[in-house]
Coordinates of C-alpha atoms in Angstrom, one line a residue:
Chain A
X3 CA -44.2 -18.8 76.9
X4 CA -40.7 -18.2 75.4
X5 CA -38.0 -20.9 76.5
X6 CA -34.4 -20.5 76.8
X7 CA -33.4 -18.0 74.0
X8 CA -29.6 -17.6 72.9
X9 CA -27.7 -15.3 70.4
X10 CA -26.4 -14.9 68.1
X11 CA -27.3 -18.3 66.6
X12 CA -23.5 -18.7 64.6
X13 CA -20.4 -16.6 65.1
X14 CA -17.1 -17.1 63.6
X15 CA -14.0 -15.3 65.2
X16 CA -10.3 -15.5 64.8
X17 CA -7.7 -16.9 67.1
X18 CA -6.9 -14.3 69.9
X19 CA -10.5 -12.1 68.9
X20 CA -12.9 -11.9 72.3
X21 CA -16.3 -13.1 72.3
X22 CA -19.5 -12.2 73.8
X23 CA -22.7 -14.8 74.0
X24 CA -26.1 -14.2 75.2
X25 CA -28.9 -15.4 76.7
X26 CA -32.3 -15.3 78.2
X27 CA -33.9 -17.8 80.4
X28 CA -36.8 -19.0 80.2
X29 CA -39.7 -17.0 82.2
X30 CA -40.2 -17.7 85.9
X31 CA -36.0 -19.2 85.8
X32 CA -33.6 -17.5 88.2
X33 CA -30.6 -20.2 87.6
X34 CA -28.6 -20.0 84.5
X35 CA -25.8 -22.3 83.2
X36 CA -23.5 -22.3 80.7
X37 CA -22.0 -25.9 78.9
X38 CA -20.0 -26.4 75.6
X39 CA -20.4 -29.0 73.6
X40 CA -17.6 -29.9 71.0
X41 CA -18.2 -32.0 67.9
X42 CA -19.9 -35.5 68.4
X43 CA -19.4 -34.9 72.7
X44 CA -21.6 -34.5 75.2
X45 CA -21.8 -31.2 76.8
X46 CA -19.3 -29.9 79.5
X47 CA -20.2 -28.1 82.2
X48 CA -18.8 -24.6 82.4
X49 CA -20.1 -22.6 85.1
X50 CA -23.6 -21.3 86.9
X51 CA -25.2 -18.4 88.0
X52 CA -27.3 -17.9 90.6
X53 CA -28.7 -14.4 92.0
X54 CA -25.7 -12.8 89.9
X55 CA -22.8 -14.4 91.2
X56 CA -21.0 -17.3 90.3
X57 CA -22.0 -20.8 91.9
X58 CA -20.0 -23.6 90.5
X59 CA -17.7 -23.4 87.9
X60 CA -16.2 -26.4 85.9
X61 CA -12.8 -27.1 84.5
X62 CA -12.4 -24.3 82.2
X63 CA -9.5 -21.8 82.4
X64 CA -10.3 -17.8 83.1
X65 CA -10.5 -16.6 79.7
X66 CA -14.0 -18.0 80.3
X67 CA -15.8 -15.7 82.3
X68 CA -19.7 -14.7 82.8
X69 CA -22.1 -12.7 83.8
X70 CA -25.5 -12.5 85.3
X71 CA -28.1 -9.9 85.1
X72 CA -31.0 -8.4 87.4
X73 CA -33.1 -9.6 84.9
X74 CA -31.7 -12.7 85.2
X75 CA -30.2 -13.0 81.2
X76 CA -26.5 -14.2 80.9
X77 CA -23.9 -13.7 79.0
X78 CA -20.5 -15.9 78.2
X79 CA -17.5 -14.0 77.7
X80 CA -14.3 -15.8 76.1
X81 CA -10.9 -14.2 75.9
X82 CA -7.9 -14.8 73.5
X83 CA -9.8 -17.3 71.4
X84 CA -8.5 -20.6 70.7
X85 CA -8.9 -23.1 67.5
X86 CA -10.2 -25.6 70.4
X87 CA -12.8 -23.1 71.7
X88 CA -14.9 -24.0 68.5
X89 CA -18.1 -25.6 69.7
X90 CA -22.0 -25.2 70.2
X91 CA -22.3 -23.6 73.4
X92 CA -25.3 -23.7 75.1
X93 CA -27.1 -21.8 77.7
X94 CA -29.4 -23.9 80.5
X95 CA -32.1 -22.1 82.8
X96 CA -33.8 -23.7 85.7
X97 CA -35.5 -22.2 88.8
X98 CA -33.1 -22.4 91.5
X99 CA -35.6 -23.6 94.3
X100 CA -35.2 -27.3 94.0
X101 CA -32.5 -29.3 92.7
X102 CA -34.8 -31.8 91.3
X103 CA -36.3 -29.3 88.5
X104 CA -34.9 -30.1 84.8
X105 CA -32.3 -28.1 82.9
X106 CA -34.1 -26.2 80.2
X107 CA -31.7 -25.9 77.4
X108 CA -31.6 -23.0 74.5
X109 CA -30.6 -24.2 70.8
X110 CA -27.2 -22.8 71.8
X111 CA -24.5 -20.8 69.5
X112 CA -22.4 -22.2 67.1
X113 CA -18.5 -20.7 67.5
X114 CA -15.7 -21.3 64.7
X115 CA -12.4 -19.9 65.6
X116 CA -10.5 -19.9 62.8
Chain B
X26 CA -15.3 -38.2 90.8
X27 CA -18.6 -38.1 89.1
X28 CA -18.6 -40.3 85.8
X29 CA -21.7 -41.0 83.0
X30 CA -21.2 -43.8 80.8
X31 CA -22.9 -44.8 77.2
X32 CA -21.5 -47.6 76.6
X33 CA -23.2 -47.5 72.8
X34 CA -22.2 -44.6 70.7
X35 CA -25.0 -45.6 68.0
X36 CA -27.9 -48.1 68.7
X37 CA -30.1 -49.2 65.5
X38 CA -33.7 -50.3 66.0
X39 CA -36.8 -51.5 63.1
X40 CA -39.7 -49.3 63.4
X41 CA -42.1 -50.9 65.7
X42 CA -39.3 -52.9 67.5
X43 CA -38.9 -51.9 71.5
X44 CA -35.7 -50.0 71.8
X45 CA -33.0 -49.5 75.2
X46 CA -30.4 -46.9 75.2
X47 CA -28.1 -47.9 77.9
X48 CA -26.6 -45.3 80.7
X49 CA -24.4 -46.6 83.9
X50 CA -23.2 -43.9 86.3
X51 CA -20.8 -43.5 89.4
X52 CA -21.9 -40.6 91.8
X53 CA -21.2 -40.4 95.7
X54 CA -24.6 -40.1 97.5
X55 CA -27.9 -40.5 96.2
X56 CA -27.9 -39.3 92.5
X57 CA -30.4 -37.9 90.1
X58 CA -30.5 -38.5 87.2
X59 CA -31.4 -37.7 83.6
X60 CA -32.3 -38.4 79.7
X61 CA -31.9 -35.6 77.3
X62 CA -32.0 -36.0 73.3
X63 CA -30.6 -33.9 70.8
X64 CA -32.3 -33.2 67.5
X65 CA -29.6 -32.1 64.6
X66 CA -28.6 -28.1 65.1
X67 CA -30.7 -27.9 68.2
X68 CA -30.6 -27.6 71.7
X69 CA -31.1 -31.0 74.5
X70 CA -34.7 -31.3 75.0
X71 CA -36.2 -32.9 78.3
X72 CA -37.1 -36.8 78.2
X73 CA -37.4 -37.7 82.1
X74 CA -35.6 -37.6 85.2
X75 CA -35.4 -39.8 88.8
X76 CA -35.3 -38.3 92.0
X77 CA -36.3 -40.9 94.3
X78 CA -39.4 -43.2 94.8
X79 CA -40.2 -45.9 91.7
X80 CA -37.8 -47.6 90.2
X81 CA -39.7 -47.5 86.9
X82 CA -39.6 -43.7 85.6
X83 CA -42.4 -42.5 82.5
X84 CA -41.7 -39.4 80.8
X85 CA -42.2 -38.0 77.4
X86 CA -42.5 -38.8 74.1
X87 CA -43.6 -42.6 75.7
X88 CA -40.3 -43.1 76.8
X89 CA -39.1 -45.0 80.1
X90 CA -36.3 -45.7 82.4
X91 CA -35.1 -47.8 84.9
X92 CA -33.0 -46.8 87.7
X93 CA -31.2 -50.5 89.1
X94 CA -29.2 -49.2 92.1
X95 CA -27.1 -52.4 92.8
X96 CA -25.9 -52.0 88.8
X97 CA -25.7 -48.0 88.8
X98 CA -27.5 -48.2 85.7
X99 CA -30.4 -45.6 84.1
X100 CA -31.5 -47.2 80.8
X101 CA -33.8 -45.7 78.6
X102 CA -36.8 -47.4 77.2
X103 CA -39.6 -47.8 74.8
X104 CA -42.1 -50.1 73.9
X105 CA -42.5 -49.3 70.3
X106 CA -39.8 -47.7 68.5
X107 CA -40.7 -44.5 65.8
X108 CA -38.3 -43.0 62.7
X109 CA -38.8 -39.6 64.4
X110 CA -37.0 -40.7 67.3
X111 CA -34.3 -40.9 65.5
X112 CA -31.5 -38.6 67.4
X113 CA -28.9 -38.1 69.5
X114 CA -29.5 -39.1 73.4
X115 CA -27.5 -38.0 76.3
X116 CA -28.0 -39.1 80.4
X117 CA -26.8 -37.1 83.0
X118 CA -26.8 -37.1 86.3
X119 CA -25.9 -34.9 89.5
X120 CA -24.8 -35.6 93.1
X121 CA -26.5 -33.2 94.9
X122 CA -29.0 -30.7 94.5
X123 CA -28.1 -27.5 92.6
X124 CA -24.8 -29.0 91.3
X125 CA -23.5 -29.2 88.0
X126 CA -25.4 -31.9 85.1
X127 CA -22.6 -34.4 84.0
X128 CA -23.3 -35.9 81.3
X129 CA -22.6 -38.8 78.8
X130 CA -21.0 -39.0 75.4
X131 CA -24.2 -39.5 74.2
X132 CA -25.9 -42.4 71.8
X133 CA -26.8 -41.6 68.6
X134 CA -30.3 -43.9 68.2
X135 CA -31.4 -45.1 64.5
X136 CA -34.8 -46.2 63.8
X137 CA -35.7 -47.4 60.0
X138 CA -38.8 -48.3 58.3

């Protein structure tokens, strides 16, 4: 049974270059969410998707932006990249029935902007 | 606001030796909560989570924690520390069901032969 699959696995852009991340969620997961994690910090919450729309969305400007798909994969878009955007992001899949069921977490993408 | 707190960014331990990362919280309502760790270049993996019920919670790996309402605290234990759990290890918690995972700064644990 395949967990939480992300890619590409390391990416680097240049300030002001668009960028596209994927994922898949793990099988029988309806609820996907999307956190960054900079360098030596815990992850931040960016936003969540839930039957393709977005639920909740943390403190991250617009040039962040997602998507959901019938089949339930995600995708992160970022806009006019910054130096500061550099971080693992990872992707998180949960079924969306309960709130008490864990956050299964992919091995995430590594983004340099340089 | 919701808050996560690791008081310890790096906690070293003797192989053998019982270990305690510690995790205090501030959440309105009742909160659940969470342990995650982090193995170099890899995703957060699992470790246990509290919903309600027993204070005392068991989850992988023989780790434990204990939720201690009056001190808004979730430490994580174990009786017998390993060198492979050597990592980094994050709590989290969330207000109410569905919402977003805060989460800590994390502790980076150290466990030596």
């Amino acid at each position: 049974d395949a967990g939480v699959t992300q890619s590409p696995t390391h990416l680097i852009k240049t300030r002001g270059q668009q960028v596209t991340l994927r994922c898949s969620p793990k099988s029988g997961h309806d609820t996907v969410s999307w956190y960054q994690q900079a360098l030596g910090q815990g992850p931040q919450f960016i936003f969540q998707y839930y039957e393709e729309e977005e639920r909740q969305r943390g403190n991250f400007p617009d040039r962040f932006s997602g998507h959901q798909f019938p089949n339930y994969s995600s995708e992160l878009n970022v806009n006019a990249l910054l130096l500061g955007d550099s971080a693992l992001y990872l992707c998180a899949s949960r079924s969306g029935g309960t709130g008490h069921s864990p956050l299964h977490f992919g091995n995430g993408t590594r983004l340099t902007v340089t | 606001a919701q808050s996560v707190a690791q008081p310890e960014d790096q906690v070293n331990v003797a192989e053998g030796n019982p270990l305690t990362v510690k995790c205090t919280y501030s959440v309105s309502g009742n909160p659940y909560l969470f342990w995650y760790v982090q193995y170099p270049n890899r995703g957060l993996q699992f470790l246990l989570k509290y919903i309600t019920g027993d204070n005392l919670v068991k989850g992988s790996y023989g780790f434990e924690a204990e939720f201690n309402k009056s001190q808004t605290s979730f430490h994580l234990k174990k009786p017998s520390a390993l060198v492979s759990d050597s990592a980094l290890y994050f709590c989290a918690v969330r207000s109410n069901q569905g919402g977003k995972l805060i989460f800590g700064q994390g502790t980076e644990l150290s466990v030596k032969p």
